[in-house]
Amino acid sequence: MGNGEIEAAEEGLPMPAPPVGRRYRPVGSEDSAVIQMTSMEPAPGGSTSVTGHDAVTPQPPRNFRPGGANLTIDPSMQEGSSDHATSSGPQRDSKLELFGFDSLVNILGLKSMTGEQAQAPSSPREGEDIAITIGRPKETGPKFGTMMGVFVPCLQNILGIIYYIRFTWIVGMAGIWQSLVLVSLCGACTFLTGLSLSAIATNGAMKGGGPYYLIGRALGPEVGVSIGLCFFLGNAVAGSMYVLGAVETFLDAVPSAGLFQESVTVVNNTLINGTATAGTATISTPSLHDLQVYGVIVTILLCFIVFGGVKIINKVAPAFLIPVLFSLLCIYLGVFIAPRHNAPKGITGLRLTSLRDNWGSEYQRTNNAGVPDPNGSIYWDFNALVGLFFPAVTGIMAGSNRSASLKDTQRSIPVGTLSATLTTTVMYLLSVLLFGALATREELLTDRLLTATVAWPAPVVIYIGIILSTLGAALQCLTGAPRLLAAIANDDILPVLNYFKVSEGVEPHAATLFTALICIGCVIIGNLDLITPTITMFFLLCYAGVNLSCFLLDLLDAPSWRPRWKYHHWSLSLVGALLCVVIMFLISWSFTVISLALASLIYYYVSLKGKAGDWGDGFKSAYFQLALRSLRSLGANQVHPKNWYPIPLILCRPWGKLPENVPCHPKLADFANCMKKKGRGMSIFVSTIDGDYHELAEDAKTACQQLEAYIEYKQCEGVAEIIVAPSMSEGFRSIVQTMGLGNLKPNIVVVRYPEIWRRENLTEIPSTFVSIINDCIIANKAVVIVKGLDEWPNEFQRQYGTIDLYWIVRDGGLMLLLSQLLLTKATFESCKIQVFCIAEEDTDAAELKTDVKKFLYDLRMHAEVIVVTMKSWESHMESSSSGAQPDDSQEAYTSAQQRVSAYLSEMKETTEREGRPRMVDGKQAVVNEEKVDKFLYTMFKLNSTILRHSRMAAVVLVSLPPPPLNHPAYFYMEYMDLLVENVPRMLIVRGYRRDVVTFFT
């Protein structure tokens, strides 16, 4: 298109009357340029840490004489923005001159987002370029993989006493087909919860606390603490249940070990297959005092193991698990070889007749020991069996409870948890069929230890398996519960829990002791029949919280929601949450109400006494999309990075040269949509009219209506604003200060690069362009400058190749986030991301590459990392004297040097003729000539690097250098022109002093 104009508006676009716009005049020899610019210098008095290099004193600048002329320099204004020293000592003179102090190579600022969000600086210039010292993470304790860290703990918690002593009885009572439904129902609940757990756990770095950490970060601290404490209590009491189960089995196997007289129950008749059968059944149970004495001893012994730390626990765990697995193998061997010569008559072996007879249910009354009795006090139905069996599938949180001890939580938790869940569910389903075909219904209901009766070679194997399985489950409860309590205490939400705080990598001994006291207290009670259903409710309440958290996060789909685990959907999470609630009411509506009431009381207490946690929970992300209600909920402070949404402020006609009937460049709306994930978010389209507001108010209203019609036509969510101001610079300054409300203020300014300024000889563009960038820096707004907007693809033009990022300065992750948002669009979904780190010649490229790859991995971003070294200015001067080889951009570089030299000569002549320093915008024009050439050289080398590596890239993203202090706006345009030379499509990005991506869930 000639002269940079758009020849016609897009087809079908309304063409109303044109508004009054600005006019540009040609550049004259006496025209001035804006001087005042903001650099990325460190805050005065602030300390800066430079990693990888020792700070050295900057060398004095060399004399630069373009065209034989030398301009007088004011010593007080001589140094550029990148050479200012801080109070901590002299700062090294960066070789990436124009990008200043905040270079990625100097600071290696890759861990700036690993901690909690830092407080925003009190003024625009404070904290602008504070670098963060990077060190390798300190190994604080043993780290474990998927097998020993997740799979084994989950398997030990799931395989418990219910399978050994109650599973055959459940098959006899419910029948085969209802038992299959029962197992499938409970298994589906835990499997769906495992999917939700996997999604949340792989959405960022996960600290200790397991489900509490996930729920709290997703639903807020109040919900997280209330459910977390209930889950802790459930784990602690469940430990006592497992201990009592182990002790009771031991005393059944070895009655002589009892210290007190055992209890004997005699049943005079039984009910089998609906028929009363005369006879007596004698049932012996261990003494309550024996259970108490042995239970306390076993609990203390397990606590000693727990006090030894995770490393000791993982060494002991196989000793508990391997005999359990062997006992299961013995059960299956015994099932297939049954009946043996000494087997009871009720054991028929695997027979279709038994399978057919046991297919239906036979619900009836039993006594407290589970023996059928017409006069029994307990009537069993399907709902009651759900409450009895569900603890046999709990334990899926055992791995996530120990998340702080895992090497890679994002891989270990999904694989280990789901593998353990599927393994045990398949085993249960297979066992239903085998046990249903193995024996008569009478045998299934009366032989409490049928698994031991049929086991090969002897029942003692099953007794050992029961004891070790329950002890292993108790060990995992006593391991996970203290870490859960310590994680709640470390978040400093409830001051009453401060005693249980621990440092990272330190064993939670105080929390372990408290958990042991709770467990011992429940063991002393001895009878857990009244509180066991409440334990199940606490587990179900936690599972419902995990599912609800995943459902909310997936439904909101904020830019920070990028879980590595893709095999989930919000509908599955919703079904999982509803299934948990249904099972809770199936078991007992009264216990459901009790558990919900307890959680509500804790929630209310945390709301009153707890401290606020800035976790960026999912509810706040929902409020963000609810307009006025979200403004009230989020307040005036900037949102957390996980809830951060781009709100672009799009300058529609900053440089003119559009047909008067086109209110905005047609491709700007296309680009604005690329900055939104799935179309969500708001854009603000603004334009200015030069003149007096009183005279042009009606014209502004008309122009605003035209712009609104354009936005609606382009199907872009956003609003239109027209400002009347004396000039473009003043209008934008008003916009950037006042536009938006609360957290709906724009945070990114999108502007088209002024490619037409030189060929159209438009003198106002350099000063306006620099003014806009400086205003954005002062107002703490990010900037995205689009070069090659005419060639930007629309939604129907699919792109291939790469999206190349030249990541030079720490921008809070904005450039990385923009690249990920581009990939969500059909236009760029086939592209791959390449990250180029520009390093100096003396930089350790391998270490830099490793740090960047680890950083991207933690952010769930897939990209190829390439480190490119640049020659320093000193090396360039040496090679220039010896004769350097020509470069692709050499001609543009030479032309820029000549134009800058001519401009400097003209400035000197004007100064000598007028007898006073050259004034621009009321300030003296002072230029460090050597730095001008250094900046030109930096842009020249960076452009050469881009052309060498990214000629075929779909789009190139590069960091935006700030306008240097004391350099005319004309010079800055020369720098930028040299940067974008021959690059067809480029996004020049500058972040602001906030992180927009985060590691955490």
PDB file of N, CA and C in Angstrom, residues 749-824:
ATOM      1  N   VAL A 749      -0.793  -1.417  27.042  1.00  0.00           N
ATOM      2  CA  VAL A 749      -1.053  -0.454  25.974  1.00  0.00           C
ATOM      3  C   VAL A 749      -0.559  -1.052  24.664  1.00  0.00           C
ATOM      4  N   VAL A 750      -1.457  -1.157  23.699  1.00  0.00           N
ATOM      5  CA  VAL A 750      -1.145  -1.728  22.387  1.00  0.00           C
ATOM      6  C   VAL A 750      -1.142  -0.601  21.368  1.00  0.00           C
ATOM      7  N   VAL A 751      -0.056  -0.464  20.670  1.00  0.00           N
ATOM      8  CA  VAL A 751       0.069   0.612  19.693  1.00  0.00           C
ATOM      9  C   VAL A 751       0.781   0.080  18.457  1.00  0.00           C
ATOM     10  N   ARG A 752       0.407   0.597  17.332  1.00  0.00           N
ATOM     11  CA  ARG A 752       1.062   0.220  16.074  1.00  0.00           C
ATOM     12  C   ARG A 752       2.397   0.929  15.961  1.00  0.00           C
ATOM     13  N   TYR A 753       3.396   0.200  15.463  1.00  0.00           N
ATOM     14  CA  TYR A 753       4.699   0.826  15.277  1.00  0.00           C
ATOM     15  C   TYR A 753       4.604   1.839  14.132  1.00  0.00           C
ATOM     16  N   PRO A 754       5.148   3.050  14.313  1.00  0.00           N
ATOM     17  CA  PRO A 754       5.034   4.096  13.275  1.00  0.00           C
ATOM     18  C   PRO A 754       6.010   3.894  12.124  1.00  0.00           C
ATOM     19  N   GLU A 755       5.724   2.915  11.294  1.00  0.00           N
ATOM     20  CA  GLU A 755       6.626   2.632  10.172  1.00  0.00           C
ATOM     21  C   GLU A 755       6.642   3.751   9.127  1.00  0.00           C
ATOM     22  N   ILE A 756       5.614   4.603   9.169  1.00  0.00           N
ATOM     23  CA  ILE A 756       5.481   5.608   8.105  1.00  0.00           C
ATOM     24  C   ILE A 756       6.195   6.912   8.424  1.00  0.00           C
ATOM     25  N   TRP A 757       6.767   7.017   9.600  1.00  0.00           N
ATOM     26  CA  TRP A 757       7.231   8.331  10.040  1.00  0.00           C
ATOM     27  C   TRP A 757       8.349   8.885   9.163  1.00  0.00           C
ATOM     28  N   ARG A 758       9.256   8.023   8.685  1.00  0.00           N
ATOM     29  CA  ARG A 758      10.379   8.551   7.921  1.00  0.00           C
ATOM     30  C   ARG A 758       9.991   8.857   6.478  1.00  0.00           C
ATOM     31  N   ARG A 759       9.281   7.938   5.836  1.00  0.00           N
ATOM     32  CA  ARG A 759       8.963   8.179   4.443  1.00  0.00           C
ATOM     33  C   ARG A 759       7.911   9.272   4.264  1.00  0.00           C
ATOM     34  N   GLU A 760       7.067   9.475   5.286  1.00  0.00           N
ATOM     35  CA  GLU A 760       6.090  10.560   5.226  1.00  0.00           C
ATOM     36  C   GLU A 760       6.621  11.841   5.835  1.00  0.00           C
ATOM     37  N   ASN A 761       7.830  11.770   6.435  1.00  0.00           N
ATOM     38  CA  ASN A 761       8.480  12.956   6.996  1.00  0.00           C
ATOM     39  C   ASN A 761       7.583  13.628   8.034  1.00  0.00           C
ATOM     40  N   LEU A 762       7.019  12.819   8.935  1.00  0.00           N
ATOM     41  CA  LEU A 762       6.096  13.331   9.943  1.00  0.00           C
ATOM     42  C   LEU A 762       6.873  13.655  11.210  1.00  0.00           C
ATOM     43  N   THR A 763       6.988  14.924  11.516  1.00  0.00           N
ATOM     44  CA  THR A 763       7.902  15.358  12.570  1.00  0.00           C
ATOM     45  C   THR A 763       7.395  15.085  13.967  1.00  0.00           C
ATOM     46  N   GLU A 764       6.058  15.038  14.176  1.00  0.00           N
ATOM     47  CA  GLU A 764       5.536  14.845  15.522  1.00  0.00           C
ATOM     48  C   GLU A 764       5.631  13.402  16.000  1.00  0.00           C
ATOM     49  N   ILE A 765       5.789  12.471  15.100  1.00  0.00           N
ATOM     50  CA  ILE A 765       5.730  11.060  15.489  1.00  0.00           C
ATOM     51  C   ILE A 765       6.820  10.667  16.473  1.00  0.00           C
ATOM     52  N   PRO A 766       8.102  10.985  16.276  1.00  0.00           N
ATOM     53  CA  PRO A 766       9.102  10.558  17.259  1.00  0.00           C
ATOM     54  C   PRO A 766       8.812  11.039  18.663  1.00  0.00           C
ATOM     55  N   SER A 767       8.492  12.331  18.817  1.00  0.00           N
ATOM     56  CA  SER A 767       8.230  12.854  20.155  1.00  0.00           C
ATOM     57  C   SER A 767       6.970  12.231  20.746  1.00  0.00           C
ATOM     58  N   THR A 768       5.934  12.050  19.926  1.00  0.00           N
ATOM     59  CA  THR A 768       4.704  11.423  20.425  1.00  0.00           C
ATOM     60  C   THR A 768       4.952   9.979  20.821  1.00  0.00           C
ATOM     61  N   PHE A 769       5.678   9.255  19.998  1.00  0.00           N
ATOM     62  CA  PHE A 769       5.972   7.845  20.265  1.00  0.00           C
ATOM     63  C   PHE A 769       6.735   7.691  21.576  1.00  0.00           C
ATOM     64  N   VAL A 770       7.774   8.511  21.762  1.00  0.00           N
ATOM     65  CA  VAL A 770       8.566   8.444  22.992  1.00  0.00           C
ATOM     66  C   VAL A 770       7.728   8.874  24.188  1.00  0.00           C
ATOM     67  N   SER A 771       6.888   9.883  24.006  1.00  0.00           N
ATOM     68  CA  SER A 771       6.031  10.336  25.093  1.00  0.00           C
ATOM     69  C   SER A 771       5.084   9.236  25.547  1.00  0.00           C
ATOM     70  N   ILE A 772       4.514   8.496  24.604  1.00  0.00           N
ATOM     71  CA  ILE A 772       3.604   7.400  24.960  1.00  0.00           C
ATOM     72  C   ILE A 772       4.332   6.346  25.777  1.00  0.00           C
ATOM     73  N   ILE A 773       5.522   5.950  25.356  1.00  0.00           N
ATOM     74  CA  ILE A 773       6.270   4.915  26.078  1.00  0.00           C
ATOM     75  C   ILE A 773       6.633   5.392  27.478  1.00  0.00           C
ATOM     76  N   ASN A 774       7.092   6.650  27.583  1.00  0.00           N
ATOM     77  CA  ASN A 774       7.451   7.172  28.905  1.00  0.00           C
ATOM     78  C   ASN A 774       6.244   7.270  29.821  1.00  0.00           C
ATOM     79  N   ASP A 775       5.103   7.680  29.261  1.00  0.00           N
ATOM     80  CA  ASP A 775       3.885   7.744  30.076  1.00  0.00           C
ATOM     81  C   ASP A 775       3.484   6.358  30.573  1.00  0.00           C
ATOM     82  N   CYS A 776       3.639   5.351  29.736  1.00  0.00           N
ATOM     83  CA  CYS A 776       3.318   3.981  30.156  1.00  0.00           C
ATOM     84  C   CYS A 776       4.239   3.511  31.268  1.00  0.00           C
ATOM     85  N   ILE A 777       5.517   3.865  31.174  1.00  0.00           N
ATOM     86  CA  ILE A 777       6.469   3.461  32.211  1.00  0.00           C
ATOM     87  C   ILE A 777       6.123   4.121  33.530  1.00  0.00           C
ATOM     88  N   ILE A 778       5.816   5.416  33.484  1.00  0.00           N
ATOM     89  CA  ILE A 778       5.485   6.137  34.709  1.00  0.00           C
ATOM     90  C   ILE A 778       4.170   5.631  35.300  1.00  0.00           C
ATOM     91  N   ALA A 779       3.200   5.356  34.425  1.00  0.00           N
ATOM     92  CA  ALA A 779       1.887   4.877  34.891  1.00  0.00           C
ATOM     93  C   ALA A 779       1.888   3.393  35.202  1.00  0.00           C
ATOM     94  N   ASN A 780       3.022   2.717  35.069  1.00  0.00           N
ATOM     95  CA  ASN A 780       3.136   1.290  35.354  1.00  0.00           C
ATOM     96  C   ASN A 780       2.199   0.468  34.473  1.00  0.00           C
ATOM     97  N   LYS A 781       2.258   0.712  33.172  1.00  0.00           N
ATOM     98  CA  LYS A 781       1.495  -0.051  32.192  1.00  0.00           C
ATOM     99  C   LYS A 781       2.471  -0.810  31.299  1.00  0.00           C
ATOM    100  N   ALA A 782       2.096  -2.027  30.969  1.00  0.00           N
ATOM    101  CA  ALA A 782       2.888  -2.781  29.996  1.00  0.00           C
ATOM    102  C   ALA A 782       2.658  -2.200  28.596  1.00  0.00           C
ATOM    103  N   VAL A 783       3.593  -2.461  27.707  1.00  0.00           N
ATOM    104  CA  VAL A 783       3.518  -1.923  26.351  1.00  0.00           C
ATOM    105  C   VAL A 783       3.744  -3.057  25.360  1.00  0.00           C
ATOM    106  N   VAL A 784       2.905  -3.112  24.344  1.00  0.00           N
ATOM    107  CA  VAL A 784       3.094  -4.037  23.224  1.00  0.00           C
ATOM    108  C   VAL A 784       3.003  -3.211  21.947  1.00  0.00           C
ATOM    109  N   ILE A 785       4.097  -3.129  21.219  1.00  0.00           N
ATOM    110  CA  ILE A 785       4.152  -2.385  19.967  1.00  0.00           C
ATOM    111  C   ILE A 785       4.156  -3.396  18.830  1.00  0.00           C
ATOM    112  N   VAL A 786       3.205  -3.252  17.924  1.00  0.00           N
ATOM    113  CA  VAL A 786       3.031  -4.215  16.833  1.00  0.00           C
ATOM    114  C   VAL A 786       3.662  -3.635  15.578  1.00  0.00           C
ATOM    115  N   LYS A 787       4.687  -4.300  15.087  1.00  0.00           N
ATOM    116  CA  LYS A 787       5.318  -3.919  13.832  1.00  0.00           C
ATOM    117  C   LYS A 787       4.855  -4.895  12.750  1.00  0.00           C
ATOM    118  N   GLY A 788       4.493  -4.375  11.602  1.00  0.00           N
ATOM    119  CA  GLY A 788       3.978  -5.211  10.529  1.00  0.00           C
ATOM    120  C   GLY A 788       2.517  -5.540  10.719  1.00  0.00           C
ATOM    121  N   LEU A 789       1.756  -4.575  11.216  1.00  0.00           N
ATOM    122  CA  LEU A 789       0.342  -4.823  11.492  1.00  0.00           C
ATOM    123  C   LEU A 789      -0.447  -5.111  10.221  1.00  0.00           C
ATOM    124  N   ASP A 790      -0.053  -4.513   9.118  1.00  0.00           N
ATOM    125  CA  ASP A 790      -0.781  -4.767   7.863  1.00  0.00           C
ATOM    126  C   ASP A 790      -0.730  -6.235   7.471  1.00  0.00           C
ATOM    127  N   GLU A 791       0.335  -6.929   7.850  1.00  0.00           N
ATOM    128  CA  GLU A 791       0.498  -8.341   7.492  1.00  0.00           C
ATOM    129  C   GLU A 791       0.040  -9.285   8.601  1.00  0.00           C
ATOM    130  N   TRP A 792      -0.570  -8.749   9.652  1.00  0.00           N
ATOM    131  CA  TRP A 792      -0.995  -9.635  10.741  1.00  0.00           C
ATOM    132  C   TRP A 792      -2.109 -10.555  10.244  1.00  0.00           C
ATOM    133  N   PRO A 793      -2.022 -11.865  10.501  1.00  0.00           N
ATOM    134  CA  PRO A 793      -3.019 -12.800   9.947  1.00  0.00           C
ATOM    135  C   PRO A 793      -4.364 -12.668  10.643  1.00  0.00           C
ATOM    136  N   ASN A 794      -5.423 -12.919   9.885  1.00  0.00           N
ATOM    137  CA  ASN A 794      -6.744 -12.952  10.503  1.00  0.00           C
ATOM    138  C   ASN A 794      -7.036 -14.371  10.972  1.00  0.00           C
ATOM    139  N   GLU A 795      -8.258 -14.592  11.449  1.00  0.00           N
ATOM    140  CA  GLU A 795      -8.593 -15.870  12.063  1.00  0.00           C
ATOM    141  C   GLU A 795      -8.630 -17.025  11.073  1.00  0.00           C
ATOM    142  N   PHE A 796      -8.659 -16.720   9.775  1.00  0.00           N
ATOM    143  CA  PHE A 796      -8.731 -17.779   8.772  1.00  0.00           C
ATOM    144  C   PHE A 796      -7.374 -18.091   8.142  1.00  0.00           C
ATOM    145  N   GLN A 797      -6.349 -17.358   8.512  1.00  0.00           N
ATOM    146  CA  GLN A 797      -5.020 -17.561   7.929  1.00  0.00           C
ATOM    147  C   GLN A 797      -4.148 -18.326   8.924  1.00  0.00           C
ATOM    148  N   ARG A 798      -4.024 -19.610   8.740  1.00  0.00           N
ATOM    149  CA  ARG A 798      -3.245 -20.453   9.656  1.00  0.00           C
ATOM    150  C   ARG A 798      -1.756 -20.244   9.407  1.00  0.00           C
ATOM    151  N   GLN A 799      -1.014 -20.109  10.504  1.00  0.00           N
ATOM    152  CA  GLN A 799       0.424 -19.875  10.441  1.00  0.00           C
ATOM    153  C   GLN A 799       1.180 -21.136  10.847  1.00  0.00           C
ATOM    154  N   TYR A 800       2.345 -21.319  10.265  1.00  0.00           N
ATOM    155  CA  TYR A 800       3.226 -22.435  10.595  1.00  0.00           C
ATOM    156  C   TYR A 800       4.611 -21.891  10.896  1.00  0.00           C
ATOM    157  N   GLY A 801       5.424 -22.719  11.470  1.00  0.00           N
ATOM    158  CA  GLY A 801       6.773 -22.275  11.811  1.00  0.00           C
ATOM    159  C   GLY A 801       6.909 -22.105  13.311  1.00  0.00           C
ATOM    160  N   THR A 802       7.523 -21.000  13.709  1.00  0.00           N
ATOM    161  CA  THR A 802       7.843 -20.802  15.111  1.00  0.00           C
ATOM    162  C   THR A 802       7.395 -19.415  15.567  1.00  0.00           C
ATOM    163  N   ILE A 803       7.210 -19.308  16.874  1.00  0.00           N
ATOM    164  CA  ILE A 803       7.046 -18.020  17.549  1.00  0.00           C
ATOM    165  C   ILE A 803       8.319 -17.813  18.342  1.00  0.00           C
ATOM    166  N   ASP A 804       9.118 -16.860  17.929  1.00  0.00           N
ATOM    167  CA  ASP A 804      10.457 -16.670  18.504  1.00  0.00           C
ATOM    168  C   ASP A 804      10.442 -15.540  19.522  1.00  0.00           C
ATOM    169  N   LEU A 805      10.949 -15.856  20.725  1.00  0.00           N
ATOM    170  CA  LEU A 805      11.019 -14.875  21.801  1.00  0.00           C
ATOM    171  C   LEU A 805      12.483 -14.520  22.051  1.00  0.00           C
ATOM    172  N   TYR A 806      12.797 -13.252  21.938  1.00  0.00           N
ATOM    173  CA  TYR A 806      14.128 -12.771  22.303  1.00  0.00           C
ATOM    174  C   TYR A 806      13.991 -12.105  23.667  1.00  0.00           C
ATOM    175  N   TRP A 807      14.207 -12.961  24.678  1.00  0.00           N
ATOM    176  CA  TRP A 807      13.943 -12.577  26.074  1.00  0.00           C
ATOM    177  C   TRP A 807      15.208 -11.960  26.643  1.00  0.00           C
ATOM    178  N   ILE A 808      15.181 -10.663  26.826  1.00  0.00           N
ATOM    179  CA  ILE A 808      16.383  -9.942  27.234  1.00  0.00           C
ATOM    180  C   ILE A 808      16.241  -9.351  28.625  1.00  0.00           C
ATOM    181  N   VAL A 809      15.068  -8.861  28.975  1.00  0.00           N
ATOM    182  CA  VAL A 809      14.879  -8.245  30.279  1.00  0.00           C
ATOM    183  C   VAL A 809      13.774  -8.966  31.022  1.00  0.00           C
ATOM    184  N   ARG A 810      13.819  -8.877  32.345  1.00  0.00           N
ATOM    185  CA  ARG A 810      12.780  -9.461  33.182  1.00  0.00           C
ATOM    186  C   ARG A 810      11.525  -8.620  33.060  1.00  0.00           C
ATOM    187  N   ASP A 811      10.475  -9.191  32.501  1.00  0.00           N
ATOM    188  CA  ASP A 811       9.236  -8.447  32.264  1.00  0.00           C
ATOM    189  C   ASP A 811       8.058  -9.043  33.011  1.00  0.00           C
ATOM    190  N   GLY A 812       8.326  -9.824  34.061  1.00  0.00           N
ATOM    191  CA  GLY A 812       7.235 -10.431  34.799  1.00  0.00           C
ATOM    192  C   GLY A 812       6.589 -11.602  34.088  1.00  0.00           C
ATOM    193  N   GLY A 813       7.176 -12.062  32.990  1.00  0.00           N
ATOM    194  CA  GLY A 813       6.617 -13.183  32.249  1.00  0.00           C
ATOM    195  C   GLY A 813       5.602 -12.786  31.194  1.00  0.00           C
ATOM    196  N   LEU A 814       5.492 -11.480  30.899  1.00  0.00           N
ATOM    197  CA  LEU A 814       4.480 -11.037  29.939  1.00  0.00           C
ATOM    198  C   LEU A 814       4.757 -11.589  28.549  1.00  0.00           C
ATOM    199  N   MET A 815       6.004 -11.564  28.116  1.00  0.00           N
ATOM    200  CA  MET A 815       6.319 -12.066  26.787  1.00  0.00           C
ATOM    201  C   MET A 815       6.018 -13.559  26.681  1.00  0.00           C
ATOM    202  N   LEU A 816       6.339 -14.311  27.733  1.00  0.00           N
ATOM    203  CA  LEU A 816       6.026 -15.742  27.735  1.00  0.00           C
ATOM    204  C   LEU A 816       4.525 -15.974  27.693  1.00  0.00           C
ATOM    205  N   LEU A 817       3.772 -15.172  28.459  1.00  0.00           N
ATOM    206  CA  LEU A 817       2.327 -15.343  28.489  1.00  0.00           C
ATOM    207  C   LEU A 817       1.709 -15.001  27.138  1.00  0.00           C
ATOM    208  N   LEU A 818       2.202 -13.954  26.488  1.00  0.00           N
ATOM    209  CA  LEU A 818       1.662 -13.589  25.173  1.00  0.00           C
ATOM    210  C   LEU A 818       1.878 -14.708  24.163  1.00  0.00           C
ATOM    211  N   SER A 819       3.038 -15.342  24.220  1.00  0.00           N
ATOM    212  CA  SER A 819       3.300 -16.444  23.291  1.00  0.00           C
ATOM    213  C   SER A 819       2.343 -17.606  23.548  1.00  0.00           C
ATOM    214  N   GLN A 820       2.037 -17.874  24.814  1.00  0.00           N
ATOM    215  CA  GLN A 820       1.092 -18.944  25.123  1.00  0.00           C
ATOM    216  C   GLN A 820      -0.318 -18.586  24.684  1.00  0.00           C
ATOM    217  N   LEU A 821      -0.699 -17.323  24.825  1.00  0.00           N
ATOM    218  CA  LEU A 821      -2.015 -16.897  24.375  1.00  0.00           C
ATOM    219  C   LEU A 821      -2.129 -16.977  22.860  1.00  0.00           C
ATOM    220  N   LEU A 822      -1.052 -16.704  22.157  1.00  0.00           N
ATOM    221  CA  LEU A 822      -1.084 -16.838  20.695  1.00  0.00           C
ATOM    222  C   LEU A 822      -1.338 -18.288  20.306  1.00  0.00           C
ATOM    223  N   LEU A 823      -0.751 -19.221  21.052  1.00  0.00           N
ATOM    224  CA  LEU A 823      -0.936 -20.634  20.717  1.00  0.00           C
ATOM    225  C   LEU A 823      -2.367 -21.114  20.916  1.00  0.00           C
ATOM    226  N   THR A 824      -3.141 -20.402  21.735  1.00  0.00           N
ATOM    227  CA  THR A 824      -4.527 -20.817  21.939  1.00  0.00           C
ATOM    228  C   THR A 824      -5.420 -20.449  20.763  1.00  0.00           C
TER     229      THR A 824
END
